[in-house]
Amino acid sequence: MAYFHDVSILRPCITGWHIRVKVLRMITVCINPRNALRLVLVDDKGFKIDCWINSEYAKHYAEFLKEDRWFSFTAFRVLENSDRVRLTNHYFRMSVFGTTVVLPADPPSTEPRDSFTPFSSIIDGTVDESVLIDLIGVLSDVGELVNVGTNPSDLTGFRLSFRIRGPWLVNRYFLPL
């Protein structure tokens, strides 16, 4: 039986990681002249990490990797995730390069549970605005994206109005981007 490291312990200063993860999302990033690929990966304990595949390898992995399937990754880089808005709450991200080995893997005996953000943390303003969130509910009455700031290139001034409809909630909120 193979041993896999938990995603939660990945750090840049160590090499030789071997992880088994499920591909939650595959996002194509348009970078002229070729596209790159970003993945949201989750391990069997529910820890998520962002994975960057540059344009040199993106086409191969876009055909090979599939959402909701399990894979093992070895010989990848772990880097600081300094993106202004992160896809996951992990402080680091993975980077796939030429010597990275990715193979199909058997799923674990138990699937990770979803980690949805409660409505109350959005209402209270306690949600971490630098990380994208998972949410169950219906967004309705989505308004236009408006820049209320003075600097048009500063993303902190952008607001999006919408209603969240959940089992016990119908309210209007403004989401800072």
XYZ file of C-alpha atoms in Angstrom:
177
model
C 0.000 0.000 0.000
C 1.385 3.395 -1.009
C 1.915 6.152 1.534
C 0.605 9.607 0.657
C 1.363 12.904 2.363
C -1.517 15.078 3.530
C -2.008 18.241 1.472
C -2.139 20.242 4.708
C 1.580 19.667 5.409
C 2.959 20.651 1.983
C 5.744 23.251 2.306
C 8.210 24.760 -0.192
C 11.366 23.872 1.733
C 10.799 20.111 1.444
C 10.929 17.951 -1.682
C 9.868 14.374 -2.329
C 6.175 14.870 -1.720
C 3.778 12.121 -2.824
C 0.081 12.991 -2.656
C -3.208 11.403 -3.697
C -5.815 14.001 -4.614
C -9.140 14.385 -6.335
C -9.462 17.008 -9.063
C -12.324 19.264 -7.929
C -12.007 21.930 -10.627
C -10.027 22.461 -13.817
C -9.793 26.059 -15.011
C -8.242 27.088 -18.304
C -6.297 30.337 -18.005
C -5.874 32.225 -21.269
C -2.289 33.381 -21.689
C -1.441 34.250 -25.270
C -0.423 32.437 -27.372
C -1.197 29.275 -25.334
C -3.383 28.410 -22.356
C -2.290 27.409 -18.874
C -4.276 25.236 -16.489
C -5.233 25.714 -12.839
C -6.594 22.942 -10.682
C -8.272 22.814 -7.313
C -7.188 19.549 -5.686
C -8.476 17.937 -2.477
C -7.031 15.058 -0.460
C -8.932 12.402 1.481
C -8.959 14.587 4.621
C -10.653 17.470 2.765
C -7.598 19.763 2.520
C -7.489 21.719 -0.744
C -4.606 23.189 -2.713
C -4.286 25.238 -5.899
C -2.176 23.668 -8.655
C -0.670 25.594 -11.574
C 0.246 23.863 -14.848
C 2.005 26.200 -17.257
C 1.225 26.397 -20.955
C 4.041 24.004 -21.920
C 2.255 21.076 -20.236
C -1.354 22.314 -20.061
C -2.635 20.635 -23.215
C -1.369 17.206 -22.141
C -2.834 17.460 -18.637
C -6.125 18.946 -19.874
C -6.644 15.736 -21.860
C -5.347 13.383 -19.140
C -6.826 14.814 -15.933
C -10.572 14.709 -15.304
C -12.678 16.390 -12.631
C -13.950 14.126 -9.830
C -11.177 11.568 -10.438
C -8.278 10.648 -8.150
C -4.604 10.973 -9.118
C -1.233 10.688 -7.430
C 1.338 13.471 -7.905
C 5.076 13.228 -7.238
C 8.073 15.439 -8.064
C 6.183 18.747 -8.121
C 7.116 22.125 -6.723
C 5.452 23.786 -3.750
C 5.481 27.585 -3.877
C 4.052 30.409 -1.811
C 0.553 31.287 -2.989
C 0.810 35.048 -3.240
C -2.281 35.531 -5.418
C -4.471 38.367 -4.262
C -7.501 36.069 -4.306
C -6.652 32.409 -3.729
C -8.648 29.439 -5.020
C -8.111 27.651 -1.686
C -7.191 28.655 1.853
C -3.812 26.868 1.615
C -0.902 29.304 1.950
C 1.039 27.396 -0.709
C 0.297 26.120 -4.196
C 1.676 23.353 -6.356
C 3.397 23.735 -9.691
C 3.667 20.893 -12.199
C 6.762 20.796 -14.401
C 8.614 18.412 -16.756
C 9.643 15.760 -14.241
C 6.346 15.688 -12.332
C 4.718 12.255 -12.351
C 0.914 12.131 -12.360
C -0.851 8.761 -12.351
C -4.451 7.635 -11.883
C -5.048 6.549 -8.277
C -7.607 4.464 -6.481
C -10.013 6.580 -4.434
C -9.639 6.390 -0.652
C -12.034 4.309 1.406
C -13.829 7.485 2.525
C -14.472 10.509 0.341
C -13.711 13.980 1.742
C -16.681 15.951 3.009
C -17.663 19.240 1.426
C -16.631 22.336 3.340
C -19.296 24.880 2.565
C -19.130 28.403 3.960
C -22.059 29.136 6.286
C -24.356 32.007 5.352
C -23.796 33.505 8.788
C -20.080 34.102 8.135
C -20.983 36.071 5.005
C -23.630 38.075 6.835
C -21.322 38.756 9.805
C -18.444 39.710 7.503
C -16.139 37.129 9.104
C -15.426 35.219 5.889
C -11.848 35.523 4.563
C -12.242 37.742 1.478
C -8.905 36.637 0.010
C -10.150 33.070 -0.588
C -12.916 31.898 -2.903
C -15.656 30.074 -1.013
C -18.022 27.151 -1.540
C -21.617 28.027 -0.836
C -24.921 26.182 -1.038
C -27.825 28.367 -1.974
C -29.128 30.320 -4.896
C -27.713 33.654 -5.984
C -30.454 35.733 -7.544
C -30.957 39.314 -8.609
C -27.263 39.596 -9.424
C -26.447 43.212 -10.218
C -23.726 44.780 -12.303
C -20.099 44.862 -11.258
C -19.466 48.412 -10.038
C -16.209 50.111 -9.070
C -16.918 52.345 -6.084
C -13.226 53.124 -5.578
C -11.235 56.024 -6.986
C -8.540 53.924 -8.676
C -9.942 51.927 -11.643
C -7.116 49.361 -11.457
C -7.585 48.677 -7.729
C -9.795 45.589 -7.313
C -10.738 46.421 -3.732
C -13.188 49.030 -5.006
C -15.324 46.573 -6.977
C -18.732 45.530 -5.623
C -21.319 43.056 -6.838
C -24.846 43.099 -5.440
C -26.916 39.914 -5.206
C -29.482 38.034 -3.116
C -28.692 34.743 -1.394
C -31.635 32.383 -1.116
C -31.192 29.507 1.291
C -33.550 27.415 3.396
C -34.158 30.242 5.909
C -32.610 33.271 4.293
C -33.507 35.871 1.699
C -31.333 38.971 1.952
C -29.377 41.404 -0.189
C -25.611 41.711 0.095
C -22.762 43.528 -1.557
C -19.747 41.376 -2.177
C -16.392 43.154 -2.203
C -14.137 41.614 -4.831
